[in-house]
C-alpha cells in the first residue's frame, strides 16, 4: 500500500524512521492518518540499489513509501514530483476547497430536488391509480344498473297472462 510519509532522523541512534501521514485508497483517493504511526527503516535501507530514494533521506522530507506485508517498507521515492503533479492537476485549474464544497452542495441540492420530484410523481401515480379504480367501480355499477333496467324493460314488454276461464 502506498503512503505519504515524513522522514524523521533519530540523532541519538542514527536510525531513520517514517511518520505515516496519509494512505492511498484508490488511484486519486487518499485518507489522512490521524493515529501517529512511525516505521523505523533498517540501517542498510538507504544504500539498497532497489530503492529510488536518494541515498540521503533528509529530516522532514516528504516521501511516498510503498509498504508491504508486516509493515515492511518495500520502496521509497521522493514525493516532490507527486506533489507538483497535484498542484498542476488540482490547484492550477481552480479546484479550490471552496469550489469543491460548492460543487458538493450543488450535487446535494440536485439530489434533494430529484428526491422531491420522485416523491411527487409517486404521489400523482397513486392518485391516478385511485381515480382509475373509482372509474372502474363506477363502470361496474353502471353496467349493473343497465342490466337491471334492461331486465325491467323486458318484464314490462311481456303481455300479461290471460286469465283462465
PDB file of C-alpha atoms in Angstrom:
ATOM      1  CA  UNK A   1       0.000   0.000   0.000  1.00  0.00           C
ATOM      2  CA  UNK A   2       1.264   3.477  -0.819  1.00  0.00           C
ATOM      3  CA  UNK A   3       1.701   6.035   1.972  1.00  0.00           C
ATOM      4  CA  UNK A   4       2.714   9.661   2.167  1.00  0.00           C
ATOM      5  CA  UNK A   5       5.287   9.896   4.935  1.00  0.00           C
ATOM      6  CA  UNK A   6       7.710  12.346   6.520  1.00  0.00           C
ATOM      7  CA  UNK A   7      11.295  11.350   7.201  1.00  0.00           C
ATOM      8  CA  UNK A   8      12.473  11.567  10.791  1.00  0.00           C
ATOM      9  CA  UNK A   9      16.135  11.135  11.702  1.00  0.00           C
ATOM     10  CA  UNK A  10      16.848   9.886  15.208  1.00  0.00           C
ATOM     11  CA  UNK A  11      20.048  11.746  16.113  1.00  0.00           C
ATOM     12  CA  UNK A  12      20.898   9.590  19.115  1.00  0.00           C
ATOM     13  CA  UNK A  13      20.517   6.172  17.480  1.00  0.00           C
ATOM     14  CA  UNK A  14      21.160   7.312  13.909  1.00  0.00           C
ATOM     15  CA  UNK A  15      18.057   5.446  12.754  1.00  0.00           C
ATOM     16  CA  UNK A  16      15.800   6.768  10.039  1.00  0.00           C
ATOM     17  CA  UNK A  17      12.066   6.439  10.545  1.00  0.00           C
ATOM     18  CA  UNK A  18       8.962   7.390   8.600  1.00  0.00           C
ATOM     19  CA  UNK A  19       5.943   9.050  10.132  1.00  0.00           C
ATOM     20  CA  UNK A  20       2.969   7.944   8.025  1.00  0.00           C
ATOM     21  CA  UNK A  21       0.675  10.849   7.175  1.00  0.00           C
ATOM     22  CA  UNK A  22      -1.808   9.512   4.610  1.00  0.00           C
ATOM     23  CA  UNK A  23      -2.558   6.321   2.705  1.00  0.00           C
ATOM     24  CA  UNK A  24      -3.825   5.760  -0.804  1.00  0.00           C
ATOM     25  CA  UNK A  25      -7.279   4.154  -1.038  1.00  0.00           C
ATOM     26  CA  UNK A  26      -7.681   4.308  -4.816  1.00  0.00           C
ATOM     27  CA  UNK A  27      -5.834   5.964  -7.687  1.00  0.00           C
ATOM     28  CA  UNK A  28      -6.906   9.502  -6.803  1.00  0.00           C
ATOM     29  CA  UNK A  29      -8.276   8.913  -3.316  1.00  0.00           C
ATOM     30  CA  UNK A  30      -6.255   9.307  -0.151  1.00  0.00           C
ATOM     31  CA  UNK A  31      -7.147   9.176   3.529  1.00  0.00           C
ATOM     32  CA  UNK A  32      -5.428  11.131   6.273  1.00  0.00           C
ATOM     33  CA  UNK A  33      -3.980   9.064   9.121  1.00  0.00           C
ATOM     34  CA  UNK A  34      -4.847  10.641  12.436  1.00  0.00           C
ATOM     35  CA  UNK A  35      -3.228   7.996  14.591  1.00  0.00           C
ATOM     36  CA  UNK A  36       0.519   8.549  14.718  1.00  0.00           C
ATOM     37  CA  UNK A  37       2.297   5.661  13.037  1.00  0.00           C
ATOM     38  CA  UNK A  38       6.084   5.595  12.806  1.00  0.00           C
ATOM     39  CA  UNK A  39       8.068   2.910  10.981  1.00  0.00           C
ATOM     40  CA  UNK A  40      11.792   2.523  11.518  1.00  0.00           C
ATOM     41  CA  UNK A  41      13.871   1.685   8.445  1.00  0.00           C
ATOM     42  CA  UNK A  42      16.539  -0.986   8.554  1.00  0.00           C
ATOM     43  CA  UNK A  43      20.064   0.522   8.767  1.00  0.00           C
ATOM     44  CA  UNK A  44      21.015  -0.555   5.216  1.00  0.00           C
ATOM     45  CA  UNK A  45      17.744   0.554   3.576  1.00  0.00           C
ATOM     46  CA  UNK A  46      19.089   3.818   2.093  1.00  0.00           C
ATOM     47  CA  UNK A  47      22.018   2.017   0.470  1.00  0.00           C
ATOM     48  CA  UNK A  48      19.840  -0.605  -1.225  1.00  0.00           C
ATOM     49  CA  UNK A  49      20.049  -0.005  -5.022  1.00  0.00           C
ATOM     50  CA  UNK A  50      16.426  -1.125  -5.471  1.00  0.00           C
ATOM     51  CA  UNK A  51      15.102   1.991  -3.745  1.00  0.00           C
ATOM     52  CA  UNK A  52      14.533   5.073  -5.851  1.00  0.00           C
ATOM     53  CA  UNK A  53      15.006   7.433  -2.888  1.00  0.00           C
ATOM     54  CA  UNK A  54      18.173   9.455  -2.807  1.00  0.00           C
ATOM     55  CA  UNK A  55      20.966   7.991  -0.710  1.00  0.00           C
ATOM     56  CA  UNK A  56      20.251  10.586   1.928  1.00  0.00           C
ATOM     57  CA  UNK A  57      16.801  10.843   3.438  1.00  0.00           C
ATOM     58  CA  UNK A  58      16.764  14.300   4.981  1.00  0.00           C
ATOM     59  CA  UNK A  59      14.845  15.195   8.117  1.00  0.00           C
ATOM     60  CA  UNK A  60      11.350  16.464   7.300  1.00  0.00           C
ATOM     61  CA  UNK A  61      11.454  15.283   3.677  1.00  0.00           C
ATOM     62  CA  UNK A  62       8.128  14.072   2.269  1.00  0.00           C
ATOM     63  CA  UNK A  63       8.302  10.669   0.608  1.00  0.00           C
ATOM     64  CA  UNK A  64       5.963   8.138  -0.952  1.00  0.00           C
ATOM     65  CA  UNK A  65       6.543   4.821   0.768  1.00  0.00           C
ATOM     66  CA  UNK A  66       5.326   1.514  -0.596  1.00  0.00           C
ATOM     67  CA  UNK A  67       4.674  -0.616   2.462  1.00  0.00           C
ATOM     68  CA  UNK A  68       4.096  -4.323   2.103  1.00  0.00           C
ATOM     69  CA  UNK A  69       3.187  -7.146   4.433  1.00  0.00           C
ATOM     70  CA  UNK A  70       4.193  -6.907   8.091  1.00  0.00           C
ATOM     71  CA  UNK A  71       4.676  -3.118   7.768  1.00  0.00           C
ATOM     72  CA  UNK A  72       7.939  -3.548   5.902  1.00  0.00           C
ATOM     73  CA  UNK A  73       8.958  -0.681   3.634  1.00  0.00           C
ATOM     74  CA  UNK A  74       9.378  -2.058   0.121  1.00  0.00           C
ATOM     75  CA  UNK A  75      10.279   1.151  -1.709  1.00  0.00           C
ATOM     76  CA  UNK A  76      10.648   4.864  -1.037  1.00  0.00           C
ATOM     77  CA  UNK A  77      10.630   7.708  -3.511  1.00  0.00           C
ATOM     78  CA  UNK A  78      10.752  11.445  -3.036  1.00  0.00           C
ATOM     79  CA  UNK A  79       7.262  12.974  -3.105  1.00  0.00           C
ATOM     80  CA  UNK A  80       8.355  16.165  -4.873  1.00  0.00           C
ATOM     81  CA  UNK A  81       7.132  15.143  -8.344  1.00  0.00           C
ATOM     82  CA  UNK A  82       3.913  13.742  -6.895  1.00  0.00           C
ATOM     83  CA  UNK A  83       3.196  16.994  -5.028  1.00  0.00           C
ATOM     84  CA  UNK A  84       3.948  19.030  -8.153  1.00  0.00           C
ATOM     85  CA  UNK A  85       1.524  16.848 -10.146  1.00  0.00           C
ATOM     86  CA  UNK A  86      -1.161  17.520  -7.515  1.00  0.00           C
ATOM     87  CA  UNK A  87      -0.536  21.248  -7.738  1.00  0.00           C
ATOM     88  CA  UNK A  88      -0.700  21.143 -11.530  1.00  0.00           C
ATOM     89  CA  UNK A  89      -3.767  18.896 -11.652  1.00  0.00           C
ATOM     90  CA  UNK A  90      -5.902  20.494  -8.946  1.00  0.00           C
ATOM     91  CA  UNK A  91      -4.615  23.859  -7.865  1.00  0.00           C
ATOM     92  CA  UNK A  92      -3.878  25.473 -11.230  1.00  0.00           C
ATOM     93  CA  UNK A  93      -7.358  24.738 -12.599  1.00  0.00           C
ATOM     94  CA  UNK A  94      -9.304  26.456  -9.847  1.00  0.00           C
ATOM     95  CA  UNK A  95     -10.279  23.359  -7.869  1.00  0.00           C
ATOM     96  CA  UNK A  96     -10.102  25.121  -4.545  1.00  0.00           C
ATOM     97  CA  UNK A  97     -11.680  23.672  -1.410  1.00  0.00           C
ATOM     98  CA  UNK A  98     -14.427  26.321  -1.661  1.00  0.00           C
ATOM     99  CA  UNK A  99     -15.129  25.367  -5.276  1.00  0.00           C
ATOM    100  CA  UNK A 100     -15.305  21.678  -4.376  1.00  0.00           C
ATOM    101  CA  UNK A 101     -17.594  22.467  -1.429  1.00  0.00           C
ATOM    102  CA  UNK A 102     -19.891  24.485  -3.704  1.00  0.00           C
ATOM    103  CA  UNK A 103     -19.991  21.642  -6.225  1.00  0.00           C
ATOM    104  CA  UNK A 104     -20.774  19.160  -3.463  1.00  0.00           C
ATOM    105  CA  UNK A 105     -23.588  21.451  -2.260  1.00  0.00           C
ATOM    106  CA  UNK A 106     -24.971  21.700  -5.818  1.00  0.00           C
ATOM    107  CA  UNK A 107     -24.927  17.917  -6.119  1.00  0.00           C
ATOM    108  CA  UNK A 108     -26.718  17.586  -2.773  1.00  0.00           C
ATOM    109  CA  UNK A 109     -29.310  20.191  -3.844  1.00  0.00           C
ATOM    110  CA  UNK A 110     -29.901  18.286  -7.103  1.00  0.00           C
ATOM    111  CA  UNK A 111     -30.230  15.026  -5.180  1.00  0.00           C
ATOM    112  CA  UNK A 112     -32.814  16.563  -2.856  1.00  0.00           C
ATOM    113  CA  UNK A 113     -34.689  18.094  -5.812  1.00  0.00           C
ATOM    114  CA  UNK A 114     -34.771  14.754  -7.622  1.00  0.00           C
ATOM    115  CA  UNK A 115     -35.991  13.053  -4.446  1.00  0.00           C
ATOM    116  CA  UNK A 116     -38.820  15.583  -4.126  1.00  0.00           C
ATOM    117  CA  UNK A 117     -39.742  15.171  -7.789  1.00  0.00           C
ATOM    118  CA  UNK A 118     -39.738  11.401  -7.399  1.00  0.00           C
ATOM    119  CA  UNK A 119     -41.973  11.654  -4.351  1.00  0.00           C
ATOM    120  CA  UNK A 120     -44.350  13.991  -6.234  1.00  0.00           C
ATOM    121  CA  UNK A 121     -44.512  11.582  -9.191  1.00  0.00           C
ATOM    122  CA  UNK A 122     -45.198   8.685  -6.833  1.00  0.00           C
ATOM    123  CA  UNK A 123     -47.986  10.669  -5.161  1.00  0.00           C
ATOM    124  CA  UNK A 124     -49.520  11.506  -8.563  1.00  0.00           C
ATOM    125  CA  UNK A 125     -49.270   7.886  -9.663  1.00  0.00           C
ATOM    126  CA  UNK A 126     -51.144   6.805  -6.519  1.00  0.00           C
ATOM    127  CA  UNK A 127     -53.823   9.437  -7.247  1.00  0.00           C
ATOM    128  CA  UNK A 128     -54.185   8.267 -10.856  1.00  0.00           C
ATOM    129  CA  UNK A 129     -54.479   4.637  -9.710  1.00  0.00           C
ATOM    130  CA  UNK A 130     -57.141   5.623  -7.160  1.00  0.00           C
ATOM    131  CA  UNK A 131     -59.090   7.536  -9.822  1.00  0.00           C
ATOM    132  CA  UNK A 132     -58.782   4.618 -12.242  1.00  0.00           C
ATOM    133  CA  UNK A 133     -60.173   2.299  -9.577  1.00  0.00           C
ATOM    134  CA  UNK A 134     -63.061   4.728  -8.922  1.00  0.00           C
ATOM    135  CA  UNK A 135     -63.836   4.844 -12.647  1.00  0.00           C
ATOM    136  CA  UNK A 136     -63.794   1.041 -12.876  1.00  0.00           C
ATOM    137  CA  UNK A 137     -66.135   0.828  -9.878  1.00  0.00           C
ATOM    138  CA  UNK A 138     -68.490   3.382 -11.487  1.00  0.00           C
ATOM    139  CA  UNK A 139     -68.398   1.451 -14.786  1.00  0.00           C
ATOM    140  CA  UNK A 140     -69.267  -1.768 -12.963  1.00  0.00           C
ATOM    141  CA  UNK A 141     -72.108  -0.023 -11.093  1.00  0.00           C
ATOM    142  CA  UNK A 142     -73.452   1.471 -14.341  1.00  0.00           C
ATOM    143  CA  UNK A 143     -73.271  -1.924 -16.015  1.00  0.00           C
ATOM    144  CA  UNK A 144     -75.306  -3.459 -13.172  1.00  0.00           C
ATOM    145  CA  UNK A 145     -77.888  -0.643 -13.383  1.00  0.00           C
ATOM    146  CA  UNK A 146     -78.086  -1.088 -17.176  1.00  0.00           C
ATOM    147  CA  UNK A 147     -78.722  -4.805 -16.769  1.00  0.00           C
ATOM    148  CA  UNK A 148     -81.345  -4.091 -14.096  1.00  0.00           C
ATOM    149  CA  UNK A 149     -83.100  -1.565 -16.389  1.00  0.00           C
ATOM    150  CA  UNK A 150     -82.973  -3.937 -19.347  1.00  0.00           C
ATOM    151  CA  UNK A 151     -84.497  -6.714 -17.296  1.00  0.00           C
ATOM    152  CA  UNK A 152     -87.208  -4.319 -16.043  1.00  0.00           C
ATOM    153  CA  UNK A 153     -87.971  -3.240 -19.622  1.00  0.00           C
ATOM    154  CA  UNK A 154     -88.103  -6.845 -20.743  1.00  0.00           C
ATOM    155  CA  UNK A 155     -90.595  -7.642 -17.973  1.00  0.00           C
ATOM    156  CA  UNK A 156     -92.784  -4.695 -18.999  1.00  0.00           C
ATOM    157  CA  UNK A 157     -92.905  -5.881 -22.612  1.00  0.00           C
ATOM    158  CA  UNK A 158     -94.239  -9.342 -21.713  1.00  0.00           C
ATOM    159  CA  UNK A 159     -98.007  -9.340 -22.245  1.00  0.00           C
ATOM    160  CA  UNK A 160     -99.929 -10.057 -19.141  1.00  0.00           C
ATOM    161  CA  UNK A 161    -101.079 -13.590 -18.790  1.00  0.00           C
ATOM    162  CA  UNK A 162    -104.691 -14.130 -19.794  1.00  0.00           C
ATOM    163  CA  UNK A 163    -106.941 -15.438 -17.059  1.00  0.00           C
ATOM    164  CA  UNK A 164    -108.172 -18.953 -17.431  1.00  0.00           C
ATOM    165  CA  UNK A 165    -111.918 -19.431 -17.871  1.00  0.00           C
TER     166      UNK A 165
END
